[in-house]
PDB file of C-alpha atoms in Angstrom:
ATOM      1  CA  MET O 163     122.024 121.887 185.926  1.00 66.00           C
ATOM      2  CA  SER O 164     118.885 123.746 186.805  1.00 76.00           C
ATOM      3  CA  LYS O 165     115.441 122.432 186.214  1.00 74.00           C
ATOM      4  CA  THR O 166     114.857 125.007 183.489  1.00 79.00           C
ATOM      5  CA  ASP O 167     118.032 123.977 181.703  1.00 76.00           C
ATOM      6  CA  GLN O 168     117.082 120.344 182.142  1.00 79.00           C
ATOM      7  CA  LYS O 169     113.611 120.991 180.664  1.00 76.00           C
ATOM      8  CA  ALA O 170     115.117 122.902 177.731  1.00 77.00           C
ATOM      9  CA  SER O 171     117.601 120.114 177.140  1.00 81.00           C
ATOM     10  CA  ASP O 172     114.832 117.491 177.333  1.00 79.00           C
ATOM     11  CA  ALA O 173     112.672 119.545 174.948  1.00 80.00           C
ATOM     12  CA  LYS O 174     115.568 119.829 172.508  1.00 82.00           C
ATOM     13  CA  ILE O 175     116.199 116.073 172.718  1.00 86.00           C
ATOM     14  CA  ASP O 176     112.478 115.418 172.197  1.00 83.00           C
ATOM     15  CA  GLN O 177     112.482 117.707 169.155  1.00 85.00           C
ATOM     16  CA  GLU O 178     115.518 115.992 167.685  1.00 86.00           C
ATOM     17  CA  LYS O 179     113.997 112.587 168.367  1.00 86.00           C
ATOM     18  CA  LYS O 180     110.720 113.685 166.768  1.00 85.00           C
ATOM     19  CA  ALA O 181     112.581 115.037 163.711  1.00 85.00           C
ATOM     20  CA  ALA O 182     114.560 111.794 163.417  1.00 85.00           C
ATOM     21  CA  ASP O 183     111.337 109.753 163.677  1.00 86.00           C
ATOM     22  CA  GLU O 184     109.683 111.889 160.973  1.00 87.00           C
ATOM     23  CA  LYS O 185     112.743 111.536 158.743  1.00 86.00           C
ATOM     24  CA  ALA O 186     112.759 107.752 159.257  1.00 84.00           C
ATOM     25  CA  SER O 187     109.038 107.647 158.501  1.00 86.00           C
ATOM     26  CA  VAL O 188     109.508 109.654 155.283  1.00 84.00           C
ATOM     27  CA  GLU O 189     112.401 107.405 154.229  1.00 87.00           C
ATOM     28  CA  ALA O 190     110.374 104.271 154.995  1.00 85.00           C
ATOM     29  CA  LYS O 191     107.461 105.649 152.954  1.00 84.00           C
ATOM     30  CA  ALA O 192     109.813 106.467 150.056  1.00 83.00           C
ATOM     31  CA  THR O 193     111.306 102.971 150.224  1.00 86.00           C
ATOM     32  CA  GLU O 194     107.828 101.432 150.253  1.00 84.00           C
ATOM     33  CA  ASP O 195     106.734 103.614 147.288  1.00 82.00           C
ATOM     34  CA  LYS O 196     109.845 102.575 145.334  1.00 83.00           C
ATOM     35  CA  LYS O 197     109.168  98.930 146.116  1.00 81.00           C
ATOM     36  CA  VAL O 198     105.568  99.237 144.905  1.00 77.00           C
ATOM     37  CA  ALA O 199     106.724 101.055 141.757  1.00 74.00           C
ATOM     38  CA  ASP O 200     109.345  98.364 141.104  1.00 77.00           C
ATOM     39  CA  GLU O 201     106.688  95.689 141.466  1.00 77.00           C
ATOM     40  CA  LYS O 202     104.285  97.568 139.161  1.00 73.00           C
ATOM     41  CA  ALA O 203     106.847  98.280 136.440  1.00 70.00           C
ATOM     42  CA  PRO O 204     107.097  94.703 135.090  1.00 73.00           C
ATOM     43  CA  ALA O 205     103.310  94.350 135.091  1.00 70.00           C
ATOM     44  CA  GLU O 206     102.890  97.656 133.254  1.00 72.00           C
ATOM     45  CA  ALA O 207     105.667  96.731 130.801  1.00 70.00           C
ATOM     46  CA  LYS O 208     103.993  93.364 130.153  1.00 72.00           C
ATOM     47  CA  ALA O 209     100.615  95.052 129.632  1.00 71.00           C
ATOM     48  CA  SER O 210     102.256  97.475 127.207  1.00 72.00           C
ATOM     49  CA  GLU O 211     103.927  94.604 125.340  1.00 75.00           C
ATOM     50  CA  ASP O 212     100.628  92.677 125.221  1.00 74.00           C
ATOM     51  CA  LYS O 213      98.816  95.714 123.798  1.00 70.00           C
ATOM     52  CA  LYS O 214     101.571  96.252 121.228  1.00 71.00           C
ATOM     53  CA  ALA O 215     101.411  92.568 120.200  1.00 70.00           C
ATOM     54  CA  ALA O 216      97.611  92.749 119.894  1.00 67.00           C
ATOM     55  CA  ASP O 217      97.883  95.919 117.772  1.00 64.00           C
ATOM     56  CA  GLU O 218     100.483  94.286 115.506  1.00 67.00           C
ATOM     57  CA  LYS O 219      98.298  91.185 115.143  1.00 63.00           C
ATOM     58  CA  ALA O 220      95.274  93.311 114.237  1.00 59.00           C
ATOM     59  CA  ALA O 221      97.330  95.235 111.674  1.00 56.00           C
ATOM     60  CA  ALA O 222      98.620  91.995 110.154  1.00 55.00           C
ATOM     61  CA  GLU O 223      95.083  90.618 109.911  1.00 54.00           C
ATOM     62  CA  ALA O 224      93.859  93.820 108.297  1.00 50.00           C
ATOM     63  CA  GLN O 225      96.476  93.617 105.570  1.00 50.00           C
ATOM     64  CA  PRO O 226      95.872  91.140 102.761  1.00 47.00           C
ATOM     65  CA  THR O 227      98.217  88.210 103.139  1.00 45.00           C
ATOM     66  CA  GLU O 228      97.536  86.653  99.761  1.00 48.00           C
ATOM     67  CA  GLU O 229      98.611  87.847  96.369  1.00 51.00           C
ATOM     68  CA  PRO O 230      95.831  89.686  94.541  1.00 57.00           C
ATOM     69  CA  VAL O 231      93.722  87.321  92.496  1.00 56.00           C
ATOM     70  CA  GLN O 232      94.217  87.738  88.784  1.00 79.00           C
ATOM     71  CA  ILE O 233      90.852  88.340  87.191  1.00 86.00           C
ATOM     72  CA  ASP O 234      89.639  87.927  83.643  1.00 90.00           C
ATOM     73  CA  LYS O 235      88.730  91.546  82.978  1.00 92.00           C
ATOM     74  CA  GLN O 236      86.417  90.852  80.048  1.00 94.00           C
ATOM     75  CA  ARG O 237      84.574  88.094  81.893  1.00 93.00           C
ATOM     76  CA  VAL O 238      84.112  90.359  84.930  1.00 94.00           C
ATOM     77  CA  LYS O 239      82.826  93.178  82.703  1.00 94.00           C
ATOM     78  CA  ASP O 240      80.328  90.782  81.094  1.00 94.00           C
ATOM     79  CA  LEU O 241      79.116  89.594  84.499  1.00 94.00           C
ATOM     80  CA  ILE O 242      78.744  93.177  85.733  1.00 94.00           C
ATOM     81  CA  GLU O 243      76.641  93.939  82.665  1.00 93.00           C
ATOM     82  CA  GLN O 244      74.439  90.892  83.331  1.00 91.00           C
ATOM     83  CA  VAL O 245      73.949  91.961  86.942  1.00 91.00           C
ATOM     84  CA  GLU O 246      73.101  95.514  85.879  1.00 90.00           C
ATOM     85  CA  ASN O 247      70.604  94.255  83.289  1.00 89.00           C
ATOM     86  CA  ARG O 248      68.979  91.703  85.600  1.00 81.00           C
ATOM     87  CA  HIS O 249      65.720  93.625  85.803  1.00 75.00           C
ATOM     88  CA  GLY O 250      62.975  91.663  84.174  1.00 68.00           C
ATOM     89  CA  HIS O 251      64.682  88.361  84.948  1.00 70.00           C
ATOM     90  CA  ARG O 252      63.822  86.250  87.902  1.00 85.00           C
ATOM     91  CA  ILE O 253      66.641  86.945  90.308  1.00 86.00           C
ATOM     92  CA  MET O 254      66.919  83.386  91.623  1.00 88.00           C
ATOM     93  CA  ASP O 255      67.220  82.058  88.052  1.00 89.00           C
ATOM     94  CA  LEU O 256      70.157  84.399  87.559  1.00 88.00           C
ATOM     95  CA  VAL O 257      71.713  83.312  90.866  1.00 89.00           C
ATOM     96  CA  HIS O 258      71.353  79.618  89.965  1.00 91.00           C
ATOM     97  CA  ARG O 259      72.836  80.241  86.509  1.00 91.00           C
ATOM     98  CA  PHE O 260      75.787  82.083  88.058  1.00 91.00           C
ATOM     99  CA  GLU O 261      76.312  79.166  90.454  1.00 93.00           C
ATOM    100  CA  ARG O 262      76.219  76.602  87.619  1.00 94.00           C
ATOM    101  CA  GLU O 263      77.998  78.438  84.834  1.00 93.00           C
ATOM    102  CA  GLU O 264      80.182  81.026  86.533  1.00 90.00           C
ATOM    103  CA  GLY O 265      81.217  79.149  89.671  1.00 90.00           C
ATOM    104  CA  MET O 266      79.578  81.582  92.074  1.00 92.00           C
ATOM    105  CA  GLN O 267      80.079  80.353  95.655  1.00 90.00           C
ATOM    106  CA  MET O 268      78.584  81.418  98.944  1.00 86.00           C
ATOM    107  CA  ALA O 269      80.820  80.987 101.983  1.00 82.00           C
ATOM    108  CA  GLU O 270      79.303  80.919 105.441  1.00 80.00           C
ATOM    109  CA  GLY O 271      80.874  83.246 107.946  1.00 73.00           C
ATOM    110  CA  ASP O 272      81.608  82.731 111.606  1.00 73.00           C
ATOM    111  CA  GLU O 273      81.679  85.092 114.570  1.00 71.00           C
ATOM    112  CA  THR O 274      84.825  86.795 113.220  1.00 74.00           C
ATOM    113  CA  ALA O 275      84.123  86.887 109.492  1.00 77.00           C
ATOM    114  CA  ALA O 276      81.074  87.906 107.518  1.00 80.00           C
ATOM    115  CA  PRO O 277      79.618  85.478 104.966  1.00 87.00           C
ATOM    116  CA  LYS O 278      80.974  86.111 101.473  1.00 90.00           C
ATOM    117  CA  MET O 279      80.065  85.487  97.881  1.00 91.00           C
ATOM    118  CA  THR O 280      82.797  84.896  95.284  1.00 92.00           C
ATOM    119  CA  MET O 281      82.491  84.849  91.510  1.00 93.00           C
ATOM    120  CA  ALA O 282      85.154  85.284  88.825  1.00 92.00           C
ATOM    121  CA  GLY O 283      87.827  85.963  91.458  1.00 91.00           C
ATOM    122  CA  VAL O 284      85.899  88.825  93.060  1.00 93.00           C
ATOM    123  CA  SER O 285      84.461  88.536  96.568  1.00 91.00           C
ATOM    124  CA  CYS O 286      81.922  90.592  98.444  1.00 92.00           C
ATOM    125  CA  ARG O 287      79.889  90.332 101.613  1.00 89.00           C
ATOM    126  CA  LEU O 288      76.460  88.817 101.490  1.00 87.00           C
ATOM    127  CA  ARG O 289      73.608  91.244 101.965  1.00 83.00           C
ATOM    128  CA  ALA O 290      69.958  90.949 102.940  1.00 82.00           C
ATOM    129  CA  GLY O 291      68.877  89.328  99.698  1.00 84.00           C
ATOM    130  CA  PRO O 292      70.248  87.976  96.440  1.00 87.00           C
ATOM    131  CA  ASP O 293      69.422  91.191  94.581  1.00 87.00           C
ATOM    132  CA  GLN O 294      71.446  93.321  97.023  1.00 89.00           C
ATOM    133  CA  THR O 295      74.240  90.740  97.106  1.00 90.00           C
ATOM    134  CA  LEU O 296      74.569  90.820  93.308  1.00 91.00           C
ATOM    135  CA  GLU O 297      74.604  94.616  93.368  1.00 92.00           C
ATOM    136  CA  ASN O 298      77.296  94.501  96.059  1.00 93.00           C
ATOM    137  CA  TRP O 299      79.318  92.030  93.960  1.00 94.00           C
ATOM    138  CA  ALA O 300      79.050  94.306  90.902  1.00 94.00           C
ATOM    139  CA  ASN O 301      80.387  97.219  92.949  1.00 95.00           C
ATOM    140  CA  ALA O 302      83.270  95.088  94.256  1.00 94.00           C
ATOM    141  CA  ALA O 303      83.978  93.906  90.703  1.00 95.00           C
ATOM    142  CA  ARG O 304      84.166  97.508  89.463  1.00 95.00           C
ATOM    143  CA  ARG O 305      86.681  98.302  92.216  1.00 95.00           C
ATOM    144  CA  ALA O 306      88.694  95.181  91.306  1.00 94.00           C
ATOM    145  CA  LEU O 307      88.771  96.290  87.648  1.00 93.00           C
ATOM    146  CA  LEU O 308      90.014  99.725  88.673  1.00 92.00           C
ATOM    147  CA  LYS O 309      92.785  98.169  90.775  1.00 90.00           C
ATOM    148  CA  ALA O 310      93.742  95.776  87.963  1.00 84.00           C
ATOM    149  CA  ALA O 311      93.969  98.582  85.416  1.00 75.00           C
TER     150      ALA O 311
END
């Protein structure tokens, strides 16, 4: 074999070896990518399941879990009227009377729930002052009457 033929043969062998090395490198990279993807899949599936569980928990908390409270419609209407006609009365006297006679209760809130006021089976959030809280209760009571109708 001549030197030229030898060089051509060596060049061809080098090319084939280089192509085989590149192919092995590509296959190794693909194997590594698949391994990484296989390792990620359970973590991503768990994260997806955790998010789904958190969403379901939030939805369950948003829905009322208790039966609606039965309210005395006439009593609620009378209390709404008293709240609406409170002008001219000392507001704290009205609040104290509602606490004594109507069972009005204030419930402290925590970091997850706002403080509430309940009277005659109707609850509302506490506001900046007793006047605004009573107005808020009257609005909640009107909504409760509409739902009960």
